[in-house]
XYZ file of N, CA, C and O in Angstrom:
468
model
N 0.760 -1.109 0.076
C -0.007 0.024 0.018
C 0.918 1.340 0.022
O 1.848 1.249 0.736
N 0.617 2.183 -0.854
C 1.279 3.408 -0.952
C 1.212 4.239 0.334
O 0.229 4.076 0.986
N 2.056 5.133 0.440
C 2.104 6.042 1.689
C 0.792 6.993 1.642
O 0.274 7.160 2.610
N 0.482 7.360 0.403
C -0.803 8.203 0.298
C -2.037 7.425 0.846
O -2.855 7.960 1.520
N -2.114 6.088 0.313
C -3.303 5.340 0.694
C -3.203 5.021 2.107
O -4.301 5.080 2.870
N -2.179 4.892 2.728
C -2.052 4.620 4.219
C -2.411 5.745 4.978
O -3.091 5.782 5.963
N -1.970 6.982 4.478
C -2.324 8.182 5.061
C -3.876 8.426 5.060
O -4.455 8.780 6.130
N -4.499 8.353 3.931
C -5.894 8.530 3.737
C -6.638 7.491 4.611
O -7.753 7.803 5.242
N -6.258 6.266 4.605
C -6.954 5.214 5.389
C -6.855 5.556 6.819
O -7.949 5.459 7.567
N -5.769 6.105 7.435
C -5.564 6.592 8.702
C -6.462 7.727 9.026
O -7.111 7.728 9.947
N -6.587 8.650 8.171
C -7.446 9.739 8.152
C -8.879 9.389 8.411
O -9.616 9.823 9.214
N -9.278 8.496 7.590
C -10.696 7.981 7.517
C -11.047 7.159 8.797
O -12.076 7.413 9.351
N -10.153 6.453 9.329
C -10.300 5.628 10.611
C -10.280 6.723 11.610
O -11.205 6.427 12.640
N -9.543 7.656 11.729
C -9.635 8.824 12.730
C -10.966 9.410 12.761
O -11.604 9.643 13.831
N -11.548 9.808 11.639
C -12.808 10.402 11.513
C -13.835 9.469 12.093
O -14.768 9.815 12.720
N -13.877 8.149 11.555
C -14.842 7.169 12.114
C -14.624 7.015 13.703
O -15.826 6.973 14.232
N -13.535 6.963 14.207
C -13.403 6.766 15.613
C -13.930 8.002 16.399
O -14.543 7.884 17.437
N -13.715 9.280 15.738
C -14.119 10.449 16.465
C -15.541 10.725 16.350
O -16.090 11.213 17.326
N -16.264 10.183 15.370
C -17.620 10.462 15.194
C -18.523 9.253 15.711
O -19.755 9.496 15.624
N -17.895 8.180 16.129
C -18.671 7.037 16.439
C -19.620 7.311 17.662
O -20.803 6.950 17.609
N -19.229 8.038 18.626
C -20.176 8.322 19.774
C -21.413 9.029 19.316
O -22.497 8.864 19.666
N -21.194 10.047 18.361
C -22.329 10.773 17.954
C -23.269 9.919 17.044
O -24.574 10.105 17.318
N -22.771 9.149 16.134
C -23.520 8.376 15.249
C -24.273 7.310 16.066
O -25.423 6.838 15.854
N -23.535 6.653 17.175
C -24.308 5.645 18.066
C -25.304 6.096 18.737
O -26.413 5.661 19.076
N -25.170 7.459 19.407
C -26.251 8.181 20.195
C -27.301 8.519 19.151
O -28.528 8.185 19.462
N -27.081 8.884 17.953
C -28.188 9.191 16.966
C -28.953 7.999 16.669
O -30.240 8.017 16.586
N -28.261 6.907 16.451
C -28.900 5.696 16.208
C -29.833 5.147 17.323
O -31.020 4.759 17.124
N -29.445 5.448 18.545
C -30.173 5.119 19.852
C -31.344 5.997 19.954
O -32.600 5.457 20.355
N -31.252 7.322 19.841
C -32.289 8.211 20.165
C -33.326 8.385 18.930
O -34.432 8.713 19.127
N -32.761 8.226 17.738
C -33.581 8.568 16.479
C -33.709 7.428 15.561
O -33.214 7.559 14.487
N -34.067 6.192 15.911
C -34.083 4.986 15.103
C -34.795 5.029 13.743
O -34.618 4.502 12.809
N -35.958 5.940 13.791
C -36.615 6.197 12.699
C -36.048 6.716 11.498
O -36.367 6.459 10.334
N -34.899 7.303 11.702
C -34.108 7.988 10.566
C -33.305 6.797 9.805
O -32.630 7.087 8.839
N -33.379 5.603 10.435
C -32.670 4.556 9.774
C -33.623 3.451 9.287
O -33.235 2.398 8.879
N -34.926 3.668 9.315
C -35.982 2.756 8.799
C -35.710 2.350 7.381
O -35.997 1.315 6.958
N -35.273 3.359 6.673
C -35.134 2.982 5.026
C -34.124 1.854 4.863
O -34.204 1.156 3.911
N -33.257 1.644 5.899
C -32.286 0.556 5.588
C -32.919 -0.850 5.509
O -32.369 -1.598 4.915
N -34.025 -0.844 6.202
C -34.820 -2.202 6.317
C -36.017 -2.287 5.400
O -36.711 -3.189 5.468
N -36.002 -1.442 4.326
C -37.123 -1.279 3.370
C -37.089 -2.567 2.508
O -36.035 -3.071 2.098
N -38.290 -3.061 2.222
C -38.243 -4.084 1.190
C -38.086 -3.375 -0.145
O -38.116 -2.187 -0.260
N -38.062 -4.248 -1.309
C -37.983 -3.584 -2.519
C -39.214 -2.725 -2.854
O -38.985 -1.597 -3.432
N -40.448 -3.190 -2.596
C -41.567 -2.372 -2.716
C -41.456 -0.993 -1.920
O -41.809 -0.081 -2.612
N -40.963 -1.117 -0.699
C -41.041 0.053 0.041
C -39.970 0.997 -0.421
O -40.188 2.283 -0.469
N -38.791 0.587 -0.906
C -37.816 1.496 -1.503
C -38.436 2.154 -2.772
O -38.099 3.223 -3.027
N -39.150 1.425 -3.606
C -39.640 1.909 -4.794
C -40.797 3.020 -4.402
O -40.868 4.082 -4.937
N -41.547 2.674 -3.374
C -42.466 3.724 -2.993
C -41.706 5.030 -2.404
O -42.180 6.107 -2.843
N -40.762 4.904 -1.681
C -39.952 6.051 -1.247
C -39.359 6.854 -2.511
O -39.426 8.102 -2.458
N -38.833 6.222 -3.369
C -38.181 6.767 -4.581
C -39.401 7.590 -5.464
O -39.064 8.615 -5.949
N -40.736 7.083 -5.207
C -41.748 7.892 -5.902
C -42.285 9.009 -4.937
O -43.199 9.560 -5.221
N -41.657 9.099 -3.640
C -42.177 10.161 -2.738
C -43.187 9.683 -1.870
O -43.880 10.481 -1.162
N -43.580 8.339 -1.813
C -44.480 7.712 -0.995
C -43.913 7.104 0.159
O -43.092 6.096 0.107
N -44.393 7.500 1.413
C -43.715 6.855 2.592
C -44.479 5.606 2.853
O -45.625 5.625 2.914
N -43.794 4.419 3.085
C -44.431 3.188 3.534
C -44.734 3.270 5.014
O -45.436 2.262 5.349
N -44.496 4.220 5.721
C -44.719 4.203 7.276
C -46.220 4.578 7.425
O -46.814 5.375 6.709
N -46.834 3.914 8.505
C -48.249 4.245 8.826
C -48.264 5.655 9.488
O -47.315 5.904 10.190
N -49.438 6.345 9.266
C -49.614 7.646 9.856
C -49.526 7.534 11.309
O -48.922 8.435 12.005
N -49.934 6.447 11.977
C -49.790 6.360 13.503
C -48.550 6.349 13.976
O -48.223 7.090 14.858
N -47.717 5.637 13.298
C -46.242 5.599 13.596
C -45.561 6.899 13.454
O -44.838 7.241 14.261
N -45.803 7.643 12.317
C -45.209 8.922 11.987
C -45.703 9.907 13.147
O -44.743 10.518 13.676
N -46.924 9.801 13.484
C -47.547 10.764 14.584
C -46.755 10.362 15.918
O -46.435 11.388 16.728
N -46.637 9.211 16.197
C -46.048 8.742 17.534
C -44.450 9.215 17.637
O -43.964 9.620 18.569
N -43.777 8.986 16.499
C -42.366 9.544 16.341
C -42.358 10.893 16.534
O -41.518 11.386 17.305
N -43.108 11.663 15.847
C -43.102 13.288 15.763
C -43.550 13.687 17.144
O -42.874 14.722 17.603
N -44.325 13.125 17.820
C -44.775 13.378 19.255
C -43.458 13.228 20.203
O -43.321 14.149 20.940
N -42.823 12.153 20.000
C -41.693 12.032 20.797
C -40.742 13.039 20.542
O -39.969 13.573 21.404
N -40.438 13.266 19.324
C -39.371 14.209 18.868
C -39.769 15.824 19.269
O -38.883 16.473 19.831
N -41.095 16.049 19.260
C -41.585 17.356 19.787
C -41.214 17.549 21.097
O -40.978 18.693 21.601
N -41.475 16.458 22.045
C -41.131 16.540 23.518
C -39.728 16.875 23.784
O -39.529 17.590 24.888
N -38.781 16.621 22.990
C -37.319 16.938 23.195
C -36.968 18.114 22.308
O -35.602 18.477 22.466
N -37.858 18.669 21.670
C -37.507 20.031 20.812
C -36.757 19.615 19.525
O -36.092 20.551 19.076
N -37.169 18.549 18.955
C -36.391 18.137 17.619
C -37.447 18.352 16.518
O -38.750 17.905 16.786
N -37.126 18.738 15.480
C -38.069 18.897 14.305
C -38.595 17.616 14.009
O -37.896 16.542 14.054
N -39.915 17.616 13.380
C -40.562 16.342 12.936
C -39.723 15.645 11.899
O -38.944 16.213 10.951
N -39.844 14.267 11.874
C -39.042 13.570 10.944
C -39.646 13.513 9.564
O -39.007 13.760 8.566
N -40.966 13.203 9.567
C -41.591 13.062 8.197
C -42.872 13.578 8.309
O -43.576 13.324 9.331
N -43.511 14.193 7.255
C -44.794 14.617 7.360
C -45.625 14.110 6.121
O -45.082 13.931 5.100
N -46.924 13.883 6.338
C -47.784 13.426 5.252
C -48.784 14.474 5.074
O -48.979 15.452 6.051
N -49.715 14.466 4.226
C -50.852 15.249 4.088
C -51.706 15.330 5.316
O -52.242 16.438 5.627
N -51.931 14.340 6.018
C -52.831 14.338 7.168
C -52.058 14.349 8.515
O -52.574 13.961 9.482
N -50.790 14.756 8.485
C -50.123 15.000 9.818
C -50.779 16.173 10.560
O -51.246 17.038 9.879
N -50.572 16.025 11.789
C -51.145 17.134 12.738
C -50.430 18.519 12.377
O -49.340 18.606 11.991
N -51.412 19.443 12.401
C -50.892 20.785 12.060
C -49.665 21.312 13.014
O -48.678 21.957 12.487
N -49.540 20.873 14.160
C -48.424 21.338 15.023
C -47.152 20.777 14.494
O -46.154 21.489 14.400
N -47.103 19.694 13.806
C -45.878 19.124 13.214
C -45.566 19.939 11.989
O -44.242 20.069 11.723
N -46.549 20.213 11.164
C -46.319 21.040 9.937
C -45.712 22.471 10.370
O -44.707 22.853 9.659
N -46.247 23.136 11.397
C -45.687 24.343 11.937
C -44.329 24.278 12.418
O -43.400 25.095 12.308
N -44.081 23.067 13.146
C -42.737 22.893 13.676
C -41.596 22.661 12.820
O -40.359 22.775 13.095
N -42.065 22.191 11.713
C -41.005 21.791 10.656
C -40.147 23.012 10.217
O -38.959 22.905 9.961
N -40.804 24.168 10.186
C -40.109 25.461 9.797
C -39.712 26.246 10.997
O -39.144 27.333 10.828
N -40.070 25.798 12.257
C -39.729 26.593 13.464
C -38.331 26.891 13.573
O -37.462 25.910 13.496
N -38.021 28.056 14.064
C -36.556 28.300 14.475
C -36.250 27.800 15.890
O -35.039 27.658 16.287
N -37.372 27.368 16.611
C -37.055 26.995 18.035
C -36.794 25.585 17.991
O -35.941 25.079 18.863
N -37.145 24.716 17.063
C -36.885 23.358 16.957
C -35.471 23.102 16.259
O -35.103 23.843 15.367
N -34.786 22.131 16.762
C -33.398 21.818 16.212
C -33.451 20.384 15.308
O -34.384 19.582 15.677
N -32.472 20.185 14.599
C -32.493 18.864 13.994
C -31.813 17.636 14.950
O -31.295 18.039 15.911
N -31.982 16.460 14.603
C -31.658 15.524 15.497
C -30.140 15.289 15.698
O -29.770 14.893 16.864
N -29.402 15.600 14.647
C -28.011 15.605 14.817
C -27.490 16.712 15.946
O -26.604 16.522 16.616
N -28.138 17.897 15.686
C -27.903 19.028 16.722
C -28.124 18.621 18.130
O -27.418 18.783 19.165
N -29.261 17.915 18.234
C -29.673 17.422 19.567
C -28.665 16.407 20.203
O -28.186 16.624 21.341
N -28.260 15.452 19.345
C -27.287 14.581 19.852
C -25.979 15.181 20.154
O -25.403 14.728 21.283
N -25.533 16.178 19.448
C -24.247 16.788 19.653
C -24.355 17.604 21.078
O -23.462 17.625 21.854
N -25.589 18.292 21.341
C -25.709 19.002 22.698
C -25.700 17.972 23.824
O -25.189 18.298 24.866
N -26.242 16.769 23.580
C -26.305 15.690 24.577
C -24.816 15.247 24.871
O -24.380 15.282 26.024
N -24.100 15.007 23.894
C -22.634 14.602 23.991
C -21.754 15.757 24.619
O -20.872 15.504 25.368
N -22.109 16.975 24.353
C -21.316 18.127 24.912
C -21.744 18.420 26.357
O -21.243 19.275 27.020
N -22.789 17.740 26.799
C -23.259 17.860 28.120
C -24.087 19.231 28.270
O -24.411 19.573 29.468
N -24.671 19.782 27.304
C -25.455 21.008 27.300
C -26.812 20.566 27.736
O -27.529 21.452 28.357
N -27.308 19.386 27.553
C -28.591 18.986 27.987
C -28.457 17.406 28.279
O -27.616 16.810 27.828
N -29.542 16.906 29.031
C -29.455 15.484 29.453
C -30.320 14.879 28.218
O -31.226 15.452 27.730
N -29.992 13.580 28.046
C -30.699 12.756 27.091
C -32.148 12.673 27.545
O -32.543 12.403 28.592
N -33.073 12.904 26.526
C -34.581 12.975 26.833
C -35.080 14.102 27.340
O -36.321 14.198 27.612
N -34.260 15.103 27.697
C -34.821 16.412 28.163
C -34.962 17.498 27.085
O -34.062 17.552 26.124
N -35.922 18.181 26.965
C -36.149 19.156 25.924
C -35.057 20.269 25.739
O -34.614 20.693 26.899
N -34.687 20.412 24.581
C -33.793 21.482 24.366
C -34.329 22.746 23.955
O -35.184 22.785 23.119
N -33.784 23.860 24.520
C -34.163 25.124 24.198
C -33.262 25.771 23.170
O -32.117 26.186 23.675
N -33.387 25.555 21.876
C -32.455 25.944 20.937
C -32.265 27.355 20.859
O -30.843 27.665 20.641
N -33.013 28.200 21.054
C -32.643 29.736 21.004
C -32.656 30.336 22.311
O -33.480 29.977 23.214
């Protein structure tokens, strides 16, 4: 292996090691963002057409949990509650990655609402 490849491999491994705690916490707190990984072929085709294979009940439950901790809704459908539609563009709500970073930095406790502004 060339010196350049060794260098790049080391840099990539350093990045993976450094970001592992954030990625692991994100997977733990927001598993809905990884649902697409387990899609069937039909589900993947639906998503490609812009149709979510998730049931509205599941989406509402997930968005209610996210709302409680001050995180923007994950996915919206035509019949999603109005509060989730309004929170999508809200300056007060943060995204899930920002929330995880604040937890790791000790700015907030896991499961506690974040006051973004």
